[in-house]
Structures are given as structure tokens and as C-alpha cells.
XYZ file of C-alpha atoms in Angstrom:
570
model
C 0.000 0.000 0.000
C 1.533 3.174 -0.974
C 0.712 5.322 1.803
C 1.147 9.674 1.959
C 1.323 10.774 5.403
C 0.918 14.445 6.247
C 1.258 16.853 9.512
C -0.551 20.297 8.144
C 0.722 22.666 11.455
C 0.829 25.925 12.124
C 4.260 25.574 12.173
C 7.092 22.818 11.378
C 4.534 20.615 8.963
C 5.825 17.942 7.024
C 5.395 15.292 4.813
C 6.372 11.142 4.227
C 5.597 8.538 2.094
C 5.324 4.959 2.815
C 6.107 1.777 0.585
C 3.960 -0.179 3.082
C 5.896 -0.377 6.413
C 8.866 1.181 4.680
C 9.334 4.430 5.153
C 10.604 6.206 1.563
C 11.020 9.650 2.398
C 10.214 12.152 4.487
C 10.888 16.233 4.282
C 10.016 19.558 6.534
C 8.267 21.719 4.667
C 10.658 24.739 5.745
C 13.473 22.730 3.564
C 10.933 24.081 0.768
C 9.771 27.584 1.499
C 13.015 28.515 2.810
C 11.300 29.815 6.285
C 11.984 28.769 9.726
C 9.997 26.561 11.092
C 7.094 26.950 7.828
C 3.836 25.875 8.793
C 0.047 27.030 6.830
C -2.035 24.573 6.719
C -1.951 21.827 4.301
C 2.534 21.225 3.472
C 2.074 20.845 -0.622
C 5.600 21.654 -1.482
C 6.725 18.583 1.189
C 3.411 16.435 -0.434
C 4.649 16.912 -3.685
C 8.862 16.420 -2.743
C 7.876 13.041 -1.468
C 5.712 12.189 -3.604
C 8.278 13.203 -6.192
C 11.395 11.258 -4.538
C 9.060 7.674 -4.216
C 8.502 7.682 -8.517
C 4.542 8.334 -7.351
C 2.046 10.713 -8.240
C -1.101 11.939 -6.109
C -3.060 9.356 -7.815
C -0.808 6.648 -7.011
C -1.505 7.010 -3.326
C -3.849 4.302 -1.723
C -4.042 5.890 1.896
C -3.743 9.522 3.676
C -3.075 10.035 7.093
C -2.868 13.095 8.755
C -3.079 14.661 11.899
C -6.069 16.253 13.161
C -4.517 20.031 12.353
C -5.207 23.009 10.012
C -7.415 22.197 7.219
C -9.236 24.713 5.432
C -12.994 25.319 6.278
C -14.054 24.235 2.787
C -13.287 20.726 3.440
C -15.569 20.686 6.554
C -19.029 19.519 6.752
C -21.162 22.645 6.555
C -24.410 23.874 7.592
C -26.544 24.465 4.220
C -25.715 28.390 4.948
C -22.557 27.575 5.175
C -21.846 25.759 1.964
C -24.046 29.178 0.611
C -21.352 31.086 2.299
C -18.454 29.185 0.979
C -19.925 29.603 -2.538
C -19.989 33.221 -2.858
C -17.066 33.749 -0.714
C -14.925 31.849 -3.566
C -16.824 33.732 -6.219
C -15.223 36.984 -4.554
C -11.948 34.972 -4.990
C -11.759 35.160 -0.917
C -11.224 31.354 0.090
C -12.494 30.465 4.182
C -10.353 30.525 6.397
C -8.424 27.618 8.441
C -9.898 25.412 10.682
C -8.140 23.394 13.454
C -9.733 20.384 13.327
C -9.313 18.987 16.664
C -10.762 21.655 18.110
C -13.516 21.467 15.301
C -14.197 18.253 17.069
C -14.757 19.558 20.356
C -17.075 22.643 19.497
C -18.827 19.588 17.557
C -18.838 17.471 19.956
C -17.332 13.965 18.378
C -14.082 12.390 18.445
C -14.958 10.986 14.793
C -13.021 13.373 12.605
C -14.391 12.251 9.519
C -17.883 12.594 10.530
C -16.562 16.694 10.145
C -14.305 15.979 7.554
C -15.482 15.671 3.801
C -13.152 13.365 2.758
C -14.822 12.981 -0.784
C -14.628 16.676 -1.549
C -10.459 16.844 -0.337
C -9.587 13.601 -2.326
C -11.094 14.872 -5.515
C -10.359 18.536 -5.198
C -6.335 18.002 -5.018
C -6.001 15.178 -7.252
C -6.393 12.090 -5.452
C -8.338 9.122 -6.225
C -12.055 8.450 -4.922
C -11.119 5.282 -3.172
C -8.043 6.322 -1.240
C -8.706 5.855 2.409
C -8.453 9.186 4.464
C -7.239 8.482 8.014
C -6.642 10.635 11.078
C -3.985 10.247 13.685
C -3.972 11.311 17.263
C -1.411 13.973 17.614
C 0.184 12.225 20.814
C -0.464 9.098 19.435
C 2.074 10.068 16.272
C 4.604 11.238 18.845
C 4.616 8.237 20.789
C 4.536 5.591 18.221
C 7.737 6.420 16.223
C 9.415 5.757 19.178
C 8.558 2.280 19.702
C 8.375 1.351 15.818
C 12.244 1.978 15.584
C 13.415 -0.132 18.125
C 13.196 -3.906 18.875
C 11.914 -3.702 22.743
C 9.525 -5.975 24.296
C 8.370 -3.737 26.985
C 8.781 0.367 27.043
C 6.962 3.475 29.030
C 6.460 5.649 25.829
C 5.959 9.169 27.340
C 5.390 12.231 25.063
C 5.039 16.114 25.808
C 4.675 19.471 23.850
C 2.642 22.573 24.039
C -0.464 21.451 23.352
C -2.534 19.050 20.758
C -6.043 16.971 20.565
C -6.311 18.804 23.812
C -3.604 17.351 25.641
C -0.243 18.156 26.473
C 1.345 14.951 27.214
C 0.936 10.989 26.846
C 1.521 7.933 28.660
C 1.569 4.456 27.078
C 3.055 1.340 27.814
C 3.835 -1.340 25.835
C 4.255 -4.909 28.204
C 3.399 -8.890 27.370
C 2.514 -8.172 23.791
C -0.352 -5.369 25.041
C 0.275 -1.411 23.963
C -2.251 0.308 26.886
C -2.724 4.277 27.233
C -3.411 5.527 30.514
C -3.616 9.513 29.482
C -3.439 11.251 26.279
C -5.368 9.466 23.662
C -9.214 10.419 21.934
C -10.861 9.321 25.344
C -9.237 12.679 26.206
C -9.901 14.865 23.498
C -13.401 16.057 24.347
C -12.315 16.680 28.294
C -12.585 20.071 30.102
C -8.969 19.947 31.160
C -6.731 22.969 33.003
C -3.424 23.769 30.574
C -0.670 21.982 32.225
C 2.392 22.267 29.986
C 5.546 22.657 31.345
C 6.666 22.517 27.835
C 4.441 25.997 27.294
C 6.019 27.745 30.154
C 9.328 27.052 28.918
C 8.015 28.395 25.407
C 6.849 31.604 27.897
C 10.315 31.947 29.512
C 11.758 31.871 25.543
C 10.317 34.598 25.003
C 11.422 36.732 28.278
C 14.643 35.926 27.771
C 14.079 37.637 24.250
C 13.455 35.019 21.885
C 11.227 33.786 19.625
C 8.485 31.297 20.959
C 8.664 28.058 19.519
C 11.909 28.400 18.014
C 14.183 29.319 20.165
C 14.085 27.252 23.290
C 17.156 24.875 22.562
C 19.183 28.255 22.982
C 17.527 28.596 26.757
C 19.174 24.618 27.162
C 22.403 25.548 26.493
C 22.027 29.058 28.255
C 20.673 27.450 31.274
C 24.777 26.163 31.818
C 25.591 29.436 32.823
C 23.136 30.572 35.240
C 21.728 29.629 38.927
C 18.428 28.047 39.250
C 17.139 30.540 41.924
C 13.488 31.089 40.483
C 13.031 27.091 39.720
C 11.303 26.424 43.160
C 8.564 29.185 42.824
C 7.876 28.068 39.331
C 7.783 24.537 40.392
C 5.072 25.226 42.822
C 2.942 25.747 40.178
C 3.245 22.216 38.658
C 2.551 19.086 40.139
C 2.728 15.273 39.472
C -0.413 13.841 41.146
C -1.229 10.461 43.352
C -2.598 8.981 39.878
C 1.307 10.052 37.974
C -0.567 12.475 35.751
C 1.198 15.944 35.873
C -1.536 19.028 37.269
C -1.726 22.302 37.625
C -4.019 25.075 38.507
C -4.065 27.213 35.774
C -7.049 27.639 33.554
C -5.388 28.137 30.675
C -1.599 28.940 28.173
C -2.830 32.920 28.918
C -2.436 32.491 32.825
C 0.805 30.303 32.524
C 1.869 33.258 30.552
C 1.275 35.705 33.061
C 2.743 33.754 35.703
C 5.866 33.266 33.781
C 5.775 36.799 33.747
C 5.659 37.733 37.043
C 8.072 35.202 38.175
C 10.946 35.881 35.730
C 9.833 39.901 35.850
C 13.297 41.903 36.290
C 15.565 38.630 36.123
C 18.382 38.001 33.720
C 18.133 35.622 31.016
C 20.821 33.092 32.207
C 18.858 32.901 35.565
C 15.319 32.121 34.035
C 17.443 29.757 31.770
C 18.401 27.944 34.346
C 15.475 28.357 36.620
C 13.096 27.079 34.063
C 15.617 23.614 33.366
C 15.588 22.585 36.078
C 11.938 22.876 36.941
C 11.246 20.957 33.429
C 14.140 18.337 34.864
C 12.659 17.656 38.514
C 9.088 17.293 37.009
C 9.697 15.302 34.327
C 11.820 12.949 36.366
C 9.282 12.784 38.966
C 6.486 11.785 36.312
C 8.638 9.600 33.758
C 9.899 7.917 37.428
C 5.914 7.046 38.247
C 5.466 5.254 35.400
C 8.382 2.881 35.056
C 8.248 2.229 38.639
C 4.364 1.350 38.346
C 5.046 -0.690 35.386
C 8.667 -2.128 36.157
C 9.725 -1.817 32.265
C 13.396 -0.873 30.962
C 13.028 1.158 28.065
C 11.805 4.535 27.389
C 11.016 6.284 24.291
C 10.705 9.841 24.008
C 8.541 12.365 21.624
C 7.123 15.988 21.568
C 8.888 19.215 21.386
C 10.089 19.195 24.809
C 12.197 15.888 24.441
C 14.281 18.327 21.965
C 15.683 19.069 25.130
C 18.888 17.120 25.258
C 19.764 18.156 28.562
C 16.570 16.831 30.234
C 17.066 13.507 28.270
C 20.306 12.896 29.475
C 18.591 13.252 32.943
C 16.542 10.469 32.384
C 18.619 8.290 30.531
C 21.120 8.578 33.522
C 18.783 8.875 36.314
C 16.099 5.849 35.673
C 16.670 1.837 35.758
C 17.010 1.547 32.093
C 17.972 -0.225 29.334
C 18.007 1.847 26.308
C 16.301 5.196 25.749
C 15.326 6.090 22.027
C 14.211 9.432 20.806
C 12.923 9.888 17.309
C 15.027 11.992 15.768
C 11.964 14.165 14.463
C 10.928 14.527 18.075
C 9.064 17.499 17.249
C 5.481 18.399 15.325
C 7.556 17.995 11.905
C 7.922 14.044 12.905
C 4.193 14.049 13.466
C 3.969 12.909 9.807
C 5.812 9.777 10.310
C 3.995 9.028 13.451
C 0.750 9.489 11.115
C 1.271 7.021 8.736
C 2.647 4.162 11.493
C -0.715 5.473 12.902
C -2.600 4.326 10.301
C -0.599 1.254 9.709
C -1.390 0.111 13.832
C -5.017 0.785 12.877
C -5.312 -1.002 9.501
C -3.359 -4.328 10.885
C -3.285 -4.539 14.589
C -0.324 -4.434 17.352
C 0.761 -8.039 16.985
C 1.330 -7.621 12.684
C 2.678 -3.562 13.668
C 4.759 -4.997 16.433
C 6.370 -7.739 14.005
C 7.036 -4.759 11.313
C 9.765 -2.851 13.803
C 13.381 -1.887 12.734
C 16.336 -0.372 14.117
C 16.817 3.124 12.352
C 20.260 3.332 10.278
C 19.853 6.936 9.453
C 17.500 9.664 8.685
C 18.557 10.273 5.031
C 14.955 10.566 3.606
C 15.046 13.610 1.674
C 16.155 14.263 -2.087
C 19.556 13.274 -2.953
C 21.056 15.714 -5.296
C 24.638 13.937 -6.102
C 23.953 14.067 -9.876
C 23.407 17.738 -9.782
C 25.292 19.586 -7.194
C 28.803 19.742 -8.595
C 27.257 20.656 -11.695
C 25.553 23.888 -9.781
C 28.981 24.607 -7.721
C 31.427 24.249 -11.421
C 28.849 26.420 -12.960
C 29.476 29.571 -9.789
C 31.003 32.287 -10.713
C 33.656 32.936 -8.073
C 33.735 28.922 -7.469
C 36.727 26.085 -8.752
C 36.907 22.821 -8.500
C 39.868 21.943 -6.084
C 42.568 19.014 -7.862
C 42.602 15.576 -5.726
C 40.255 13.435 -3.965
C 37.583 14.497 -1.814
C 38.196 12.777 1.336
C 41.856 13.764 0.981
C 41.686 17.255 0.181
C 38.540 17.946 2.702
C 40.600 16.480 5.621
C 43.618 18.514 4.601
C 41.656 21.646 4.507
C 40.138 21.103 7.918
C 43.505 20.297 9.233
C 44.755 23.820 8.580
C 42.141 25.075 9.984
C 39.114 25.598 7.297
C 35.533 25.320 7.808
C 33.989 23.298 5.499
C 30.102 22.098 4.696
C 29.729 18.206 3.862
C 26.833 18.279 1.087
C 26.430 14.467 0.719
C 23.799 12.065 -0.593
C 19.968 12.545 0.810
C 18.912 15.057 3.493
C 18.802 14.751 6.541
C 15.235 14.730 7.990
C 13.954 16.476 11.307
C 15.806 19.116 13.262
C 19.301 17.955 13.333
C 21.923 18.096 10.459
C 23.552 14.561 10.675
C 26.463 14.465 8.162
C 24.733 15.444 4.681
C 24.464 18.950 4.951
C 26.590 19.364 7.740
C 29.414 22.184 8.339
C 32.307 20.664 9.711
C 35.449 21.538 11.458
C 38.440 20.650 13.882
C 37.478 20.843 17.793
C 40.850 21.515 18.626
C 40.461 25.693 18.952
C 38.115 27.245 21.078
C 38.511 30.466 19.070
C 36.649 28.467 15.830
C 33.503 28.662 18.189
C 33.246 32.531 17.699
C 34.650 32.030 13.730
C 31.640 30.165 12.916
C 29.181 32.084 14.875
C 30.370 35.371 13.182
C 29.467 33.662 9.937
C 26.575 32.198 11.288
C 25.114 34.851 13.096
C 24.249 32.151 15.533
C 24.123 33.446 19.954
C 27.745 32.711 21.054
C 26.645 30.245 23.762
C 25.279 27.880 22.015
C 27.426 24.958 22.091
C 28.537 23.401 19.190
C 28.255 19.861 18.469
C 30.554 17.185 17.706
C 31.056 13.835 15.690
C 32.920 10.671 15.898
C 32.947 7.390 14.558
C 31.572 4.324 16.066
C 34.450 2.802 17.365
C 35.780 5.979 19.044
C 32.545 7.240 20.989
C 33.090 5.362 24.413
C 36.904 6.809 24.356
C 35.878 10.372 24.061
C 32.350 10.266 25.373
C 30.362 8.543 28.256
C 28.578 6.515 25.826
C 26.737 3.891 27.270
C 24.014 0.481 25.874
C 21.572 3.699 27.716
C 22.356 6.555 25.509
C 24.041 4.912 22.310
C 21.214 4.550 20.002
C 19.748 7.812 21.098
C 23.522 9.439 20.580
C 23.440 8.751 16.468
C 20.717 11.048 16.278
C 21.998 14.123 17.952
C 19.231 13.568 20.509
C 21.085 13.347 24.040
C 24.078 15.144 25.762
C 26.794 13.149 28.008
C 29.761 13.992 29.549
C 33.226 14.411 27.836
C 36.103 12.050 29.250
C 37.863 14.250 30.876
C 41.090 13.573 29.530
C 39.951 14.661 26.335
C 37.946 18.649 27.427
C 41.213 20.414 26.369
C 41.632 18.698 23.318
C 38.214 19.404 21.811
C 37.225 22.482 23.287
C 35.145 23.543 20.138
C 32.755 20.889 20.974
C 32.547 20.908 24.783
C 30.158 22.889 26.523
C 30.634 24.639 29.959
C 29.110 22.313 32.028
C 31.525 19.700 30.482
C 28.989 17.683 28.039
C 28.985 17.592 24.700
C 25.546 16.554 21.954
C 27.628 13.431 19.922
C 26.094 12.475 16.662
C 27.773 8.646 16.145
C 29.060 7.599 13.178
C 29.087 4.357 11.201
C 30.907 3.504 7.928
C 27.782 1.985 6.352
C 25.388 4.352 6.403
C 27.296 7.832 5.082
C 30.854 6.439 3.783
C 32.569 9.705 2.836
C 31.114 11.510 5.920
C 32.994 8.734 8.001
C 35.765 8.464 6.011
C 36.488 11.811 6.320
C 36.676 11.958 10.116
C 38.574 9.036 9.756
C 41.170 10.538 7.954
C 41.236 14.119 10.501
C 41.451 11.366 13.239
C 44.819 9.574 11.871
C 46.754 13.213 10.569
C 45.355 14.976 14.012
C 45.041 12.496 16.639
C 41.800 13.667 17.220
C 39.004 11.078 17.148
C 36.167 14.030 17.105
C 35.016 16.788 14.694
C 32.621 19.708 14.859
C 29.392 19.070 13.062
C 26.727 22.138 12.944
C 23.789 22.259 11.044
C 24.912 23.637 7.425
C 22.800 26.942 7.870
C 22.703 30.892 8.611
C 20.734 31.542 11.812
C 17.363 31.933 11.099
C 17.571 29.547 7.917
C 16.376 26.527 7.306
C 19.454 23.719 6.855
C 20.264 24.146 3.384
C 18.738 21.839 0.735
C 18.899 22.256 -3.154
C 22.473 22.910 -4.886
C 21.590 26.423 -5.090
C 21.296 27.100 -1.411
C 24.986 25.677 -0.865
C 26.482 27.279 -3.394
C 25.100 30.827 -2.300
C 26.447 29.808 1.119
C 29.957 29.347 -0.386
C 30.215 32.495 -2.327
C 28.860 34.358 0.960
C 32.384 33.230 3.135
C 29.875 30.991 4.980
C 32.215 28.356 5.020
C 35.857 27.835 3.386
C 35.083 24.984 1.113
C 32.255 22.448 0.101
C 32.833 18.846 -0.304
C 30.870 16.620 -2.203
C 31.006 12.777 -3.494
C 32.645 13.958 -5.977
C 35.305 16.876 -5.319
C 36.068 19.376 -3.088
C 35.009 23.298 -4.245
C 36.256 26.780 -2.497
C 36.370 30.335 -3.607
């Protein structure tokens, strides 16, 4: 069954395609408009870039899943006035407006999406066949479910948490002796008069009062949090509670009042102390819940999903704080991996848990968007400003980087979800701290953000504290450890003050040059690590077509570009 699974936000939508259980390819829709964090509804440009990558058209799909997000109004079930209304409104050339459609569901007063939803009239007006099934996911339920479907476990507490969506703003599900049970967060929920209870909102809240942007910016509040005291975390902890039943409470009536308390807690403090403050509030409630349930349940493995498990400092806490086994966190933890979670959605739902179950794999990599090998050395040759250097890639990238270059690895597919992972990747030697405020001049990225580092497979445990906990979660960029600390003053680049560092793993087999190249650094420098930083300007999504890395080159972004094929510079 060729399946097209969508996520239609308000911001960070996406789109996948599934060959069956396989999953084909996958794409933000950002990577496409070329804004931050894009999200409008419906992601067509992502639709279409899957689509385009599988060999399929529109009509070739059998099955849509999506969550229960922005749709517009014309694809709702209307009144007879409003169909009237809809009529003369696209006469004018004015289209309706955009409806959320779980919260369509509540003001109508069913959990049965569909019974809203005029599947008929969507399928046919954008090119789809009549008999394609239409399916809609529950937005927790597509966070949680990726993070079970890539591992092999036979028991796990899946736990997920974000702002807020189908009315909830976390879930709890267990999977144990071949059963998958949800004890909060699913549709029994969605139609519940609940009080807003997101931690994960009044972190969004203390983004923006340290002065950035809501729902974008709170990763730079994690690694700001390193360099300030905690000293408003108990007053703002007051405010949230885990209760006798393990379900996290508060008072507030709504995001508005959390607001406003945010507000008047963090009123006159500096940003490094609400940094901090707010951290470690998420940390000692999340442990406290996450603790509840794999206590109650006496499983060993935890997967992770929703925007606030993009906090790698909290999921370090876990991982080394719990009786575990393994940890996993998709690598999309956030609403753009919502598509993904979608379409295994649908697949649970169409076959069962025991057929679903017997589907799993182990992720290799996230390489799911469009490879463009055949065409980018023909954009960079055809630059003006741009050569071609003479020699191998591998070679001449390595030797580059060993004098002291910052380079961009533009490799093969990209990378899906937040993290750049080796194909568009800038890269650079650890060894000087001074490269730290190099790149972020170029970048324009906040100088205390942390830069990250990789290293092959058979080097991690050396350099990091890499355990069976963190590994699988560590090849995604998805966790921080500690730094040996023999090895802090040789890779300061990459070490952050607290003395941890965000490793993205390497193997051979699933991005040769990428490895091969930090091979080579390794055996000329000694040094087993290098940097790795999304290949981007701040503000910018990671680059994707040929074009986008070529303009980055002729800008003094980076030094040089290597590809498959050759190595390019100014």
C-alpha cells in the first residue's frame, strides 16, 4: 500500500511517504519555502517532494493520514448556509479561512473526525483518487509511536510532551506482554474540560522573556541554562505538580495564565537565571512523572517524543537517572515528525499491534530527503567565483580542515527532522576554542550555544560517556553526556561549559565519505572528534537544493564544500 502521510501545522509541517511499512522519504516543509519553522495549513511543497522522490504521483496514493490540524474550512461539513457562504465567498476569490480540526471536534462534539471531515470533496479537489482511504492520527499518538516502531523492545513506558494538541499536552503508554495500553493522552481525552498543564508551554513563555522567539528558540535557553543559577526554579515549580494517579496538574485555567505567571516570576531577572530556573523545573518534574510510570510498570526502556524531548539536557537526565535499558528518541521529536507518526498510525489501525509490532526496525539513518549527487557539482562548477579543487575528496577535505578551514559536507539525501547529521553538515576541527566565535560570526548564531561534535563508532566510548543507555539515542543528535575528561582540552570547540557535549555517532555503512572523512582528521590529528553544525545561517532553514549551498559558499559561509565527488572553495 503506498501510503502519503501528512502533519498540516501551524508551524514545522511535514510530509512522508510509505512503501507499506517502509518508510521512503520524508521532508520539513521549511526545507521548501526557505522559512523557519514553515507551517500554513496543508505542506504541498513537502506532499509533492515526497511524492516526487518515491517515482509516485497523487493518484498513485492508496491511503492519507494526517493529523487532526489546520485544514481549510471548505473541506468541513457545513451547515446548508454555510456551503451558501463558501460559494460566494470563492466567487469573490476570498477562500475560508483555516480550521483546526481537533478543536472542530470539540465545538462539535465527536471524536470521529471524519464525521466533520469531507473526505470525498479533499480527495477529488487536489487530485487524489475516490477510493483512497483518508485516516486521522492522534497527535500524541504520532509522537509516541515512532518511538517504539524503531526499536526492537519488548516492553517500554512511551511518554510524550509538547505545548499542546487533541487537547492534551502529554501521553503515557506502555507497551508490556505483547499489550500497547494508554493511561492519558489518547481520543478518550480529546473532548475533556482539562486545566493547561504544559511545562513545555512555560518554557516556550520563559523563551520569550529571555528575548526570543516562541517556539523556536528554546534549545538556545538549554544551552544558556549552563551558565546561570536556578534561583526562580522552586517558585515556578510550585505551580506544577505530578499527582497520586502520575498524571502531571496544575491550577491554571489556561496557556494565557501560565503566561502571566511566567511573567511575574521571571519579571526583572536576567536571562541566564530564568534559563536555568526554568531547566531545572522541566528536569525535577519530568523525572518525577517519567519515574511514576516505570516504577508502576517495572519496564526498561523509554522512548521519548514531543517538542520538549528536543531538550537534550533533560534527556540525558533520564537516561542517567532511571533503571534503564536503552532510551530512544525519534530523531523528528518534534510536530515535523508528526507525519511519520501518522502514517505508522494508520498502519497500527489497519493491521493490529501483533502484525505492527512484528514490522519494527532499528533506524540506520534519517537520510529521507532528495539526494542531489547528480546535480550539485554541476551547480557549484557552474558559480562564478567557485573552482573545483585538484585531488580526492576525502583527501583534500581532511587537509583543509587540518589547517584550519571550515567546510560544509553536502552528501547524498537530506537529513530529515531538526538535526543536520552528516549530509548537509558544516564541519570543522574541535581543537580551537577560538573556531567557536569564527563560525558564529558567519553564522550569526548566539555565542553560547554549544557546538556539536562527531565521531565514529568505534571511538565514541573513548571520548564520550557513551553507554548500551544513551548509544542509540547518541546517532541522532538527541542526548548530551559527559566528555572524558582527559579529552575537554583537546576538543574544546565541541565541549560545553558544564563539560557535556551533543555526539552524533558515526558508522561507515550508512554515510561512507562523511565517516571516512573523520577518519582521515582522526589519523593526521590524533583527534578522534570533529565539529558538526547544522549547514545553515541563523534563522535559515538547513540548506537543501544545490543552489542554497552554493550561495552559502560564495557568501564566506564556510571555506570549502565537499561533495562525493570533489572538493570546491572560492
Amino acid at each position: 500500500m503506498r501510503i502519503l502521510a501528512f502533519h498540516p501545522g501551524a508551524h514545522d509541517s511535514s510530509a512522508a511517504v510509505f512503501d507499506d511499512y517502509r518508510l521512503v522519504a520524508a521532508v520539513q516543509e521549511e526545507r521548501l519555502t526557505r522559512i523557519k519553522g514553515s507551517g500554513d495549513g496543508i505542506p504541498w511543497l513537502a506532499i509533492d517532494e515526497v511524492l516526487r522522490i518515491a517515482g509516485w504521483t497523487r493518484r498513485d496514493v492508496d491511503a492519507v493520514a494526517s493529523t487532526r490540524a489546520f485544514y481549510p474550512s471548505i473541506y468541513l461539513r457545513p451547515s446548508l448556509f454555510k456551503e451558501i457562504d463558501y460559494a460566494v465567498r470563492r466567487w469573490r476569490g476570498k477562500e475560508p479561512g483555516l480550521r483546526e480540526m481537533w478543536r472542530e471536534c470539540q465545538r462539535r462534539g465527536t471524536t470521529d473526525t471524519n464525521a466533520i471531515f469531507s473526505a470525498a470533496r479533499f480527495l477529488d479537489a487536489n487530485g487524489f483518487r475516490a477510493d483512497a482511504q483518508l485516516f486521522f492520527a492522534n497527535h500524541h499518538a504520532a509522537h509516541a509511536l515512532p518511538a517504539l516502531f524503531f526499536t526492537d523492545w519488548q516492553d517500554a513506558l512511551l511518554f510524550t510532551a509538547d505545548g499542546i494538541g487533541d487537547n492534551v499536552s502529554y501521553s503515557i503508554r506502555t507497551l508490556k506482554n505483547g499489550a500497547l495500553d494508554c493511561h492519558f493522552g489518547d481520543d478518550r481525552d480529546l473532548l475533556r474540560s482539562l486545566n493547561a498543564n504544559s511545562i513545555g508551554q512555560a518554557y516556550s513563555f520563559a523563551t520569550a522573556l529571555c528575548g526570543f522567539r516562541k517556539l523556536r528558540h528554546e534549545g538556545k535557553l538549554t544551552g544558556l541554562a549552563a551558565y546561570g543559577e536556578p534561583t526562580l526554579a522552586a517558585e515556578i515549580a510550585r505551580r506544577f505538580r505530578v499527582g497520586p494517579d502520575g498524571l502531571i496538574a496544575t491550577d491554571f485555567p489556561g496557556e494565557v495564565e501560565i503566561g502571566d505567571e511566567m511573567a511575574r516570576i521571571c519579571a526583572g531577572a536576567a536571562r541566564e537565571t530564568i534559563a536555568a530556573s526554568i531547566q531545572k523545573a522541566t528536569e525535577d518534574l519530568m523525572l518525577e512523572a517519567v519515574r511514576y510510570w516505570i516504577d508502576r510498570h517495572k519496564v526498561r526502556h523509554l522512548g521519548l517524543g514531543g517538542g520538549l524531548f528536543a531538550n537534550v539536557r533533560l534527556n540525558r537526565l533520564l537516561a542517567e537517572s532511571l533503571p534503564l535499558d536503552e532510551v530512544f528518541v525519534f530523531p523528528a521529536m518534534g510536530d515535523d515528525g508528526l507525519c511519520v507518526g501518522a502514517g505508522l498510525s494508520f498502519l497500527l489501525a489497519r493491521d493490529g499491534l501483533g502484525v505492527w509490532l512484528g514490522k519494527r526496525y532499528r533506524l540506520d539513518s534519517v537520510y529521507l530527503g532528495r539526494d542531489f549527487d547528480r546535480d550539485i557539482d554541476i551547480a557549484l562548477g557552474a558559480t562564478a567565483g567557485l573552482r573545483r579543487h585538484a585531488g580526492a575528496p576525502i583527501e583534500g577535505a581532511v587537509e583543509r580542515i587540518a589547517a584550519g578551514q571550515v567546510g560544509a559536507a553536502y552528501l547524498g539525501r537530506m537529513e530529515f527532522g531538526p538535526r543536520a547529521l552528516g549530509a548537509r553538515s558544516i564541519i570543522a576541527s574541535p581543537a580551537d576554542h577560538a573556531i567557536n566565535d569564527d563560525l558564529n560570526h558567519r553564522l550569526e548564531r548566539s555565542e553560547f550555544m554549544p557546538f556539536a561534535p562527531y565521531v565514529l563508532d568505534e571511538d565514541a566510548d573513548k571520548v564520550f560517556e557513551i553507554t548500551p543507555v544513551n548509544r542509540y539515542a547518541a546517532r541522532f543528535m538527541t542526548i548530551t553526556c559527559g566528555v572524558r575528561p582527559e579529552w575537554r582540552t583537546k576538543i574544546p570547540a565541541v565541549v560545553h561549559v558544564d563539560g557535556t557535549a551533543r555526539p552524533q555517532i558515526v558508522r561507515a555503512s550508512e554515510n561512507p565519505t562523511y565517516a571516512a572523512i573523520m577518519r582521515g582528521f582522526r589519523d593526521k590529528s590524533g583527534l578522534p572528534v570533529l565539529v558538526n553544525t547544522s549547514f545553515n545561517v541563523h534563522e535559515e532553514p538547513i540548506v537543501n537544493a544545490p543552489a542554497e549551498c552554493a550561495r552559502a559558499l560564495v557568501d564566506g559561509r564556510i571555506d570549502f564544500v565537499v561533495t562525493e565527488q570533489a572538493v570546491y572553495g572560492r
